[in-house]
């Protein structure tokens, strides 16, 4: 390419020279993309990369040059197709113009305000030229707020014209359904849109404020002259600082009174006092936390304040000359609050430090207020009334609902159905009682004694049960620690006193000897020897004694002869050793008598020949009355 000719020389060969540094002779690009959109940019350099000093072409001229095609080379240009049609609801979808406005509303029925300023937002929807008016909701305003005018096309005049976005601007009034709104400002999008459409916006105005709302925002007017004491400084300095005192209220002088513990809190931030109860486990009181809620406590009232209704109205400074302060709470001194006298005996470490720094009191020792428990009262049993056993009667003194005394179960199981039987005579100055004989039965399982008197014909004394099963107390023992008769107290020649009656042991059965020999450690040698000698004498033949008894009682002689006859008749039949035990099971009193029905029931179980004529005669002679049979003599006939 030939460079520009030198100034003043004609543009002829030889007068122009080629620039060898220029290699690119294309036209600059004027079309491009920015943020995804096609844009047109003006060229800054010319052909060959030479920078253009001044671009004097307008945008329209540049567009014409960019789109112009040479006619000689390409012929007549074709007409460009029309642009694609985009409807308004698509082009302006979700594009809304927002204006800030207000309107004035009259308040005729109020003495505090005559009119009210209500701020609203006017929304203009570009997609369908509709408008809406919305008032922001204020909490507890008492005015229906929210959407004042729903979205619709609003009429501008009586001719049927509607508001257009060209009719809206800042600093103007618009009338909607008879209500005039003053537009004061708009948002940034609205401002950019209107300026892009060539509308000159008015300067924004200041939003009008409601006078009554501004009045409510002002602090309340105080008609009391503030004091020199700064309560705020006290609150900020002593916040969360509490003095804690431990006190007692001794009300033992009154009926049903007691000594109760309390905790007194003194709040330094506002000089208030709180009294809390200290509850102990199982004290029988409701777990109510407070005796007195937190409040200022008057120390000295004015003279005429005694009749002040304190239970209805609060006490103010006019009725109080002096309030309780921190210096009134001292460890070791009593303090009267609301008619109750509290004795402060201790405080916490923070309270001690505060009194040391504030009042210079360094000695606040803890005072021991614990009371020594009285010695336990010895539980004395009332005197024994003679009914039942002493242990049974004492249970009524130990519990409201008495329980039976505990029994030795192992002893009862090991000694079940073990009975020691003795023959005794009654010591009495009455001649008729000297010949009476009694059968003592000692039950080893329960240590109880029963006494039975065998009936004697024509004696004039009704026999039978003389004493039921019971424990017999030895004479000389106290009612608190009774000593009962035991097996070692019964031997031949022993004297047993039963409830004022004295009995002498005369004889014992064979089982007593066996028991004494197997438990010789419980008995003295003299007692064991007395029973052994008595049994030997009974086993030895005594014809003279037998003749004497026969002469004395013919019925006994006939009975003995009948028993001998039956024994001789059954000498070839093997004898059974369990016959006496079978009858003793049903003889609970150890009297030697059983009822007739039980007697025949036992005989059937042992397969005894009760239908034999001799056995029937023996049963008749052993009968006592109509329903009792003496099985002692009956059993002798079946033993060798």
XYZ file of C-alpha atoms in Angstrom:
640
model
C 0.000 0.000 0.000
C 1.166 3.472 -0.769
C 1.343 5.814 2.145
C -0.071 9.317 2.111
C 1.919 11.687 -0.241
C 4.061 14.381 1.153
C 2.193 17.600 1.691
C 2.414 19.778 -1.405
C 3.302 16.999 -3.877
C 0.845 15.583 -6.372
C -0.448 12.098 -5.902
C 1.583 10.620 -8.768
C 3.940 7.732 -9.064
C 7.233 8.664 -7.589
C 5.782 11.160 -5.179
C 4.256 8.575 -2.786
C 6.060 5.885 -0.823
C 4.970 2.461 0.611
C 5.064 1.957 4.405
C 6.770 -1.373 4.972
C 5.708 -1.571 8.683
C 2.026 -1.937 7.852
C 0.961 -5.492 7.102
C -2.769 -5.596 8.113
C -5.117 -3.708 5.798
C -8.533 -5.103 6.993
C -11.413 -3.035 8.340
C -11.932 -2.925 12.099
C -14.679 -5.035 13.665
C -17.713 -2.965 14.708
C -19.982 -5.795 16.020
C -19.551 -7.755 19.252
C -21.206 -9.312 22.335
C -21.298 -8.036 25.924
C -22.931 -10.012 28.756
C -24.680 -12.155 26.168
C -26.177 -9.208 24.243
C -25.184 -8.054 20.694
C -23.772 -4.529 20.761
C -22.310 -2.120 18.193
C -19.017 -0.386 18.849
C -17.329 2.398 16.955
C -13.995 1.675 15.223
C -10.930 3.220 16.796
C -8.403 2.290 14.080
C -8.596 2.488 10.310
C -7.264 0.326 7.468
C -3.757 -0.862 8.160
C -4.170 -0.404 11.889
C -3.698 3.338 11.726
C -5.431 4.911 14.703
C -8.234 7.267 13.809
C -7.636 10.637 15.551
C -11.272 11.731 15.538
C -14.390 9.766 14.727
C -16.739 12.412 13.332
C -19.353 9.976 12.053
C -22.566 9.594 13.946
C -24.008 6.264 15.042
C -26.525 6.315 12.177
C -23.785 6.934 9.632
C -21.685 4.150 11.087
C -24.666 1.779 10.919
C -25.209 2.803 7.288
C -21.574 2.161 6.375
C -21.648 -1.176 8.171
C -24.764 -2.343 6.382
C -24.083 -0.759 2.956
C -23.047 -3.079 0.170
C -21.510 -1.786 -3.061
C -24.065 -1.769 -5.833
C -21.534 -2.412 -8.566
C -20.333 -5.590 -6.861
C -23.411 -7.083 -5.214
C -26.290 -5.372 -6.999
C -29.328 -3.785 -5.303
C -29.499 -4.593 -1.535
C -32.330 -6.730 -0.287
C -34.822 -5.278 2.087
C -34.236 -6.494 5.693
C -37.025 -8.614 7.264
C -39.177 -6.883 9.860
C -38.217 -7.367 13.529
C -39.982 -10.146 15.447
C -43.117 -8.941 17.277
C -42.945 -9.209 21.100
C -46.251 -8.616 23.004
C -46.356 -6.212 25.927
C -47.232 -8.878 28.575
C -43.995 -10.654 27.617
C -41.770 -7.611 27.204
C -42.923 -6.012 30.489
C -43.549 -9.163 32.524
C -42.801 -8.621 36.240
C -41.781 -5.029 35.620
C -43.507 -2.763 38.111
C -43.108 0.950 38.772
C -43.252 1.807 42.482
C -44.095 5.281 43.816
C -44.097 6.449 47.448
C -47.125 8.564 48.302
C -49.386 9.638 51.154
C -52.870 10.995 51.672
C -54.490 13.046 54.416
C -57.513 11.725 56.316
C -59.728 13.860 58.554
C -60.364 12.732 62.164
C -63.489 14.573 63.354
C -64.185 12.612 66.593
C -60.865 12.968 68.437
C -59.529 15.643 70.769
C -55.904 14.586 70.318
C -55.704 14.781 66.499
C -57.670 16.544 63.724
C -56.206 14.776 60.722
C -54.081 11.744 60.022
C -51.298 11.181 57.488
C -51.312 7.694 55.989
C -48.363 6.562 53.863
C -48.981 4.235 50.893
C -47.174 2.594 47.958
C -48.575 2.967 44.417
C -47.668 0.115 42.083
C -47.951 0.460 38.283
C -47.777 -2.807 36.301
C -46.301 -2.195 32.821
C -47.602 -5.418 31.319
C -51.299 -4.385 31.443
C -51.224 -0.721 32.632
C -52.977 -1.679 35.900
C -52.397 -0.033 39.277
C -52.796 -0.924 42.969
C -52.498 1.062 46.204
C -51.096 -0.726 49.298
C -50.658 0.720 52.788
C -47.961 -0.913 54.965
C -49.492 -2.600 58.020
C -48.621 -1.010 61.393
C -49.070 -3.292 64.410
C -51.746 -2.281 66.929
C -52.748 0.779 64.866
C -56.469 0.015 65.084
C -56.928 1.004 61.398
C -57.817 -1.432 58.590
C -54.630 -1.432 56.510
C -53.080 -3.434 53.710
C -54.497 -3.316 50.160
C -56.550 -0.117 49.788
C -57.146 -0.423 46.020
C -56.816 -3.805 44.391
C -54.971 -4.191 41.065
C -57.003 -2.708 38.211
C -56.947 -0.012 35.546
C -57.852 3.283 37.187
C -59.923 5.965 35.479
C -58.220 9.326 35.008
C -61.239 11.467 34.030
C -64.906 11.285 33.177
C -64.204 10.591 29.500
C -63.037 7.060 30.266
C -59.290 7.626 29.973
C -57.047 5.571 32.211
C -53.831 6.431 33.992
C -50.676 5.725 31.970
C -47.118 5.619 33.198
C -46.539 8.837 31.289
C -49.015 10.543 33.650
C -47.035 9.677 36.787
C -44.193 11.762 38.164
C -42.718 12.891 41.450
C -44.182 15.926 43.168
C -47.702 15.596 41.694
C -51.196 14.729 42.974
C -53.390 12.001 41.560
C -57.003 11.346 42.474
C -58.195 7.752 42.818
C -61.819 7.162 43.713
C -62.196 10.602 45.245
C -59.061 10.325 47.388
C -56.064 12.510 46.522
C -52.602 10.975 46.805
C -49.404 12.989 46.821
C -46.485 11.233 45.057
C -43.228 12.175 46.739
C -40.640 9.687 45.441
C -40.052 6.474 43.442
C -37.596 3.606 43.491
C -34.430 3.302 41.373
C -35.953 1.068 38.683
C -38.840 3.472 38.175
C -36.445 6.411 37.851
C -34.263 4.654 35.262
C -37.258 3.516 33.221
C -38.907 6.933 33.052
C -35.632 8.647 32.161
C -34.999 6.110 29.395
C -38.392 6.998 27.944
C -37.491 10.678 27.850
C -39.567 11.809 30.835
C -37.967 14.426 33.012
C -38.578 13.591 36.662
C -39.298 16.199 39.288
C -37.031 16.344 42.333
C -38.092 14.048 45.208
C -39.997 15.454 48.165
C -39.837 14.623 51.862
C -42.442 12.160 53.121
C -45.017 13.830 55.361
C -45.198 12.451 58.911
C -48.269 11.844 61.064
C -48.267 14.387 63.951
C -50.024 12.041 66.394
C -47.542 9.208 65.735
C -44.618 11.555 66.289
C -46.217 12.721 69.531
C -46.441 9.162 70.778
C -42.733 8.646 70.085
C -41.755 11.457 72.427
C -40.915 10.449 76.046
C -43.608 10.933 78.645
C -43.487 14.160 80.467
C -42.551 13.845 84.138
C -44.087 16.227 86.634
C -41.906 15.014 89.582
C -38.636 16.758 90.165
C -35.864 14.147 89.882
C -33.827 13.573 93.026
C -30.098 14.047 93.299
C -29.627 10.281 93.867
C -28.840 8.532 90.622
C -30.800 5.278 90.612
C -29.418 4.281 87.221
C -25.889 4.462 88.554
C -26.900 2.275 91.501
C -28.499 -0.225 89.141
C -25.461 -0.395 86.860
C -23.022 -0.626 89.781
C -24.775 -3.232 91.947
C -26.584 -5.255 89.289
C -26.660 -8.989 90.168
C -25.109 -8.324 93.597
C -27.192 -9.856 96.379
C -26.517 -10.143 100.115
C -27.564 -13.511 101.520
C -28.379 -14.039 105.189
C -29.398 -17.222 106.998
C -32.015 -16.697 109.713
C -34.432 -18.606 111.924
C -37.886 -17.760 113.226
C -38.407 -19.242 116.696
C -42.110 -19.571 117.388
C -41.910 -22.324 119.995
C -43.477 -20.114 122.675
C -46.864 -20.258 120.955
C -49.102 -23.279 120.748
C -47.972 -25.741 118.048
C -45.112 -23.365 117.218
C -41.762 -24.488 115.867
C -38.347 -23.197 114.858
C -38.096 -22.724 111.080
C -35.176 -21.729 108.837
C -35.270 -18.952 106.223
C -32.941 -17.276 103.702
C -33.095 -13.458 103.456
C -31.918 -11.855 100.184
C -31.062 -8.151 100.067
C -30.722 -6.803 96.499
C -28.226 -3.949 96.375
C -29.414 -2.722 92.973
C -32.780 -1.417 94.282
C -32.683 -2.004 98.104
C -35.385 -4.686 98.009
C -35.752 -7.631 100.398
C -36.902 -11.200 99.715
C -37.486 -13.984 102.269
C -37.389 -17.601 101.095
C -38.373 -20.694 103.036
C -35.970 -23.594 103.545
C -37.834 -26.861 103.104
C -36.662 -30.134 104.527
C -37.558 -33.545 103.292
C -40.782 -35.003 104.705
C -41.497 -31.917 106.805
C -45.210 -32.109 105.984
C -45.408 -28.623 104.440
C -46.250 -27.552 100.906
C -43.079 -26.651 98.939
C -44.048 -22.979 98.611
C -40.828 -21.113 97.747
C -41.434 -17.615 99.141
C -42.535 -16.318 102.494
C -42.368 -12.700 101.225
C -41.902 -11.653 97.616
C -39.242 -9.148 96.618
C -40.140 -5.604 97.746
C -38.906 -2.631 99.704
C -39.480 -3.065 103.426
C -40.489 -0.103 105.620
C -38.590 0.244 108.867
C -40.263 3.290 110.438
C -43.726 4.503 109.380
C -45.244 7.930 109.898
C -47.563 8.421 112.844
C -50.832 8.274 110.915
C -49.719 5.408 108.660
C -50.876 2.699 111.044
C -54.384 2.879 109.608
C -53.062 2.787 106.026
C -54.658 -0.148 104.086
C -51.412 -1.968 103.313
C -53.201 -5.093 102.092
C -54.892 -3.082 99.314
C -52.528 -0.213 98.450
C -48.767 -0.126 98.133
C -46.777 1.869 100.670
C -45.029 4.881 99.166
C -42.432 7.318 100.475
C -45.196 9.463 101.928
C -46.123 6.822 104.512
C -42.539 5.715 105.367
C -39.938 7.673 107.308
C -37.137 5.104 106.928
C -36.643 1.992 104.818
C -34.550 -1.067 105.626
C -31.007 -0.803 104.268
C -27.988 -3.102 104.190
C -26.647 -1.766 107.511
C -29.737 -3.068 109.329
C -28.870 -6.701 108.575
C -26.153 -7.767 111.019
C -25.214 -11.340 111.913
C -26.091 -12.095 115.536
C -28.883 -9.528 115.895
C -32.661 -10.035 115.673
C -34.643 -8.304 112.945
C -38.418 -7.727 112.925
C -40.032 -7.810 109.477
C -43.817 -7.683 109.079
C -44.402 -8.713 112.686
C -42.011 -11.669 112.659
C -38.714 -11.574 114.518
C -35.918 -13.260 112.596
C -32.553 -14.043 114.148
C -29.679 -13.836 111.636
C -27.049 -16.436 112.476
C -24.904 -16.594 109.297
C -24.230 -15.106 105.843
C -22.356 -16.076 102.676
C -18.713 -15.087 101.827
C -19.750 -12.289 99.431
C -21.808 -10.639 102.182
C -18.854 -10.795 104.602
C -16.601 -9.188 101.998
C -19.172 -6.455 101.299
C -19.544 -5.573 104.996
C -15.779 -5.549 105.397
C -15.289 -3.102 102.486
C -18.415 -0.972 102.975
C -18.900 -0.741 106.757
C -15.544 -1.970 108.079
C -17.117 -4.895 109.924
C -14.688 -7.790 109.670
C -15.950 -10.052 112.435
C -19.157 -11.817 111.369
C -18.867 -15.288 112.932
C -21.405 -18.012 112.433
C -23.663 -18.562 115.436
C -24.677 -22.097 116.349
C -28.463 -22.171 116.639
C -28.898 -25.927 116.510
C -30.819 -27.304 119.453
C -29.755 -30.474 121.178
C -32.225 -33.247 120.817
C -33.877 -34.265 124.086
C -32.999 -37.705 125.398
C -35.276 -40.405 124.042
C -38.207 -41.172 126.269
C -38.083 -44.681 127.593
C -41.050 -46.630 126.376
C -42.766 -48.119 129.400
C -45.410 -50.748 128.993
C -48.619 -50.427 131.011
C -49.201 -52.983 133.762
C -50.325 -56.386 132.602
C -54.101 -56.812 132.884
C -54.043 -60.598 133.026
C -55.809 -61.250 129.710
C -53.962 -63.320 127.130
C -50.210 -63.538 126.867
C -47.909 -60.694 127.835
C -46.360 -60.654 124.334
C -49.790 -60.429 122.697
C -50.927 -57.587 124.965
C -47.661 -55.673 124.414
C -48.230 -55.573 120.659
C -51.063 -53.075 121.199
C -48.492 -50.635 122.602
C -46.078 -50.928 119.644
C -48.417 -50.325 116.685
C -51.871 -48.982 115.955
C -52.774 -52.213 114.212
C -51.189 -54.924 116.367
C -49.442 -57.873 114.772
C -49.019 -61.333 116.199
C -45.665 -61.984 117.916
C -43.093 -63.755 115.811
C -42.891 -67.495 116.381
C -39.890 -69.827 116.226
C -40.871 -71.716 113.075
C -37.916 -74.125 113.210
C -38.750 -75.066 116.780
C -42.375 -75.646 115.859
C -41.435 -77.883 112.905
C -38.914 -79.938 114.888
C -41.184 -80.431 117.953
C -44.507 -80.820 116.203
C -46.869 -83.263 118.000
C -44.343 -83.741 120.837
C -46.133 -83.567 124.203
C -44.822 -84.256 127.710
C -47.545 -85.582 130.090
C -47.418 -85.503 133.844
C -49.784 -86.551 136.638
C -50.209 -83.875 139.316
C -52.140 -83.317 142.519
C -53.558 -80.058 143.810
C -52.143 -78.638 147.031
C -55.149 -77.258 148.866
C -56.293 -76.989 152.480
C -59.716 -78.165 151.352
C -60.025 -81.935 152.012
C -62.172 -82.499 148.878
C -59.396 -81.139 146.615
C -56.616 -83.312 147.956
C -57.749 -86.433 146.072
C -58.174 -84.640 142.748
C -55.747 -85.651 140.003
C -54.742 -83.572 136.976
C -52.930 -84.357 133.712
C -50.362 -81.702 132.743
C -49.544 -81.584 129.014
C -46.446 -79.579 128.042
C -46.287 -78.846 124.265
C -42.658 -78.602 123.180
C -43.494 -76.769 119.920
C -45.037 -73.698 121.607
C -43.963 -74.016 125.306
C -47.626 -73.984 126.298
C -49.293 -75.919 129.085
C -52.792 -77.396 129.276
C -54.355 -79.031 132.331
C -57.040 -81.720 132.158
C -58.884 -83.275 135.075
C -60.111 -86.846 134.349
C -63.726 -87.287 135.415
C -64.249 -89.504 138.475
C -67.616 -91.119 139.047
C -69.568 -90.107 142.109
C -66.904 -87.556 143.101
C -69.206 -84.568 142.917
C -66.690 -82.660 140.724
C -67.219 -82.169 137.006
C -64.016 -83.134 135.219
C -62.766 -81.980 131.884
C -60.603 -79.120 130.726
C -59.142 -77.267 133.669
C -56.830 -74.895 131.744
C -56.559 -74.327 127.997
C -53.307 -74.040 126.125
C -51.315 -71.070 127.435
C -47.921 -70.054 128.671
C -47.623 -70.033 132.453
C -45.449 -67.413 134.115
C -43.227 -68.434 136.981
C -43.995 -66.772 140.293
C -41.765 -63.824 141.101
C -41.099 -62.737 137.480
C -42.033 -59.202 136.361
C -44.586 -58.338 133.703
C -41.939 -56.549 131.614
C -39.619 -59.583 131.499
C -41.790 -62.639 132.141
C -40.137 -66.024 132.717
C -42.239 -68.996 131.635
C -42.160 -72.590 132.784
C -39.961 -74.832 130.658
C -39.425 -78.590 130.303
C -36.684 -78.522 132.969
C -39.183 -77.307 135.601
C -41.275 -80.504 135.409
C -40.026 -83.583 137.309
C -41.308 -85.889 140.017
C -41.898 -83.892 143.192
C -41.715 -80.446 141.529
C -44.207 -77.804 142.614
C -45.804 -75.817 139.770
C -47.828 -72.701 140.559
C -50.453 -71.921 137.909
C -52.293 -68.641 138.426
C -52.270 -68.962 142.221
C -52.907 -72.735 142.374
C -50.072 -75.030 143.456
C -49.685 -78.461 141.861
C -47.268 -81.267 142.797
C -45.970 -83.531 140.023
C -46.624 -87.160 140.947
C -45.931 -89.184 137.828
C -44.898 -88.926 134.160
C -45.349 -91.105 131.064
C -42.654 -93.126 129.288
C -42.093 -90.504 126.609
C -41.034 -87.996 129.292
C -38.257 -90.368 130.392
C -37.084 -90.841 126.801
C -37.086 -87.066 126.228
C -35.188 -86.386 129.463
C -32.583 -89.023 128.644
C -32.070 -87.606 125.116
C -31.851 -84.013 126.502
C -30.084 -84.682 129.792
C -28.244 -81.333 129.627
C -31.503 -79.465 130.320
C -32.282 -81.344 133.515
C -30.547 -81.711 136.841
C -29.363 -85.197 137.873
C -31.890 -85.274 140.737
C -34.799 -84.564 138.338
C -33.673 -87.297 135.932
C -33.196 -89.781 138.768
C -36.651 -89.060 140.183
C -38.380 -89.863 136.886
C -36.293 -93.010 136.299
C -37.045 -94.402 139.750
C -40.739 -93.692 139.334
C -40.910 -95.533 136.011
C -39.051 -98.560 137.478
C -41.495 -98.773 140.374
C -44.381 -98.669 137.949
C -42.940 -101.495 135.843
C -42.222 -103.685 138.919
C -45.070 -106.068 140.057
C -47.090 -104.716 142.925
C -49.722 -107.325 143.951
C -50.487 -105.740 147.241
C -51.106 -102.421 145.585
C -53.277 -104.092 142.945
C -55.372 -105.855 145.599
C -55.744 -102.568 147.437
C -56.922 -100.771 144.293
C -59.321 -103.649 143.509
C -60.812 -103.426 146.924
C -61.132 -99.693 146.601
C -62.762 -99.642 143.093
C -64.537 -102.784 141.746
C -65.035 -101.088 138.368
C -61.278 -100.764 137.880
C -60.869 -104.480 138.758
C -63.411 -105.478 136.113
C -61.702 -103.255 133.567
C -58.298 -104.782 134.274
C -59.715 -108.295 133.970
C -61.333 -107.467 130.642
C -58.069 -105.984 129.311
C -56.168 -109.134 130.359
C -58.754 -111.330 128.626
C -58.476 -109.386 125.388
C -54.669 -109.487 125.522
C -54.706 -113.290 125.978
C -57.181 -113.638 123.113
C -54.969 -111.530 120.778
C -51.607 -112.937 121.862
C -51.079 -114.480 118.419
C -51.941 -111.172 116.620
C -48.905 -108.893 116.178
C -49.343 -105.652 118.098
C -49.024 -102.220 116.464
C -47.025 -99.393 118.049
C -48.717 -96.454 116.272
C -52.146 -96.886 117.890
C -51.607 -94.280 120.693
C -50.143 -91.738 118.229
C -53.185 -92.082 115.949
C -55.503 -91.063 118.818
C -53.178 -88.296 120.054
C -53.431 -86.501 116.722
C -57.089 -85.725 117.462
C -56.546 -85.122 121.199
C -55.282 -81.509 121.013
C -55.701 -80.947 124.757
C -53.906 -84.193 125.718
C -56.854 -85.119 127.953
C -56.953 -88.794 126.982
C -60.514 -88.427 125.653
C -61.819 -88.218 122.100
C -65.356 -87.976 120.818
C -67.208 -91.134 119.770
C -67.266 -90.373 116.034
C -63.514 -89.716 115.942
C -62.858 -92.872 117.998
C -64.612 -95.182 115.519
C -63.030 -93.333 112.586
C -59.534 -94.054 113.981
C -60.459 -97.696 114.698
C -61.580 -98.146 111.080
C -58.326 -96.662 109.792
C -56.326 -99.050 112.066
C -58.619 -102.012 111.219
C -59.399 -102.786 114.885
C -62.163 -105.405 115.510
C -64.731 -103.140 117.112
C -67.557 -105.621 116.300
C -66.211 -108.217 118.753
C -68.328 -108.634 121.890
C -65.357 -108.200 124.232
C -64.219 -105.068 122.361
C -67.771 -103.650 122.603
C -67.763 -104.243 126.354
C -64.353 -102.535 126.637
C -65.644 -99.518 124.718
C -68.662 -99.322 127.055
C -66.461 -99.385 130.145
C -64.102 -96.706 128.680
C -66.957 -94.381 127.808
C -67.292 -91.065 129.689
C -70.695 -89.650 129.175
C -72.506 -90.013 125.880
C -69.912 -88.633 123.415
C -66.451 -89.180 124.992
C -64.295 -92.324 125.139
C -61.102 -92.832 127.173
C -58.638 -94.174 124.631
C -55.814 -94.609 127.209
C -57.339 -97.764 128.709
C -58.601 -98.895 125.305
C -55.117 -98.854 123.799
C -53.725 -100.996 126.674
C -55.754 -103.957 125.420
C -53.857 -103.977 122.107
C -50.334 -103.777 123.557
C -48.335 -106.642 125.067
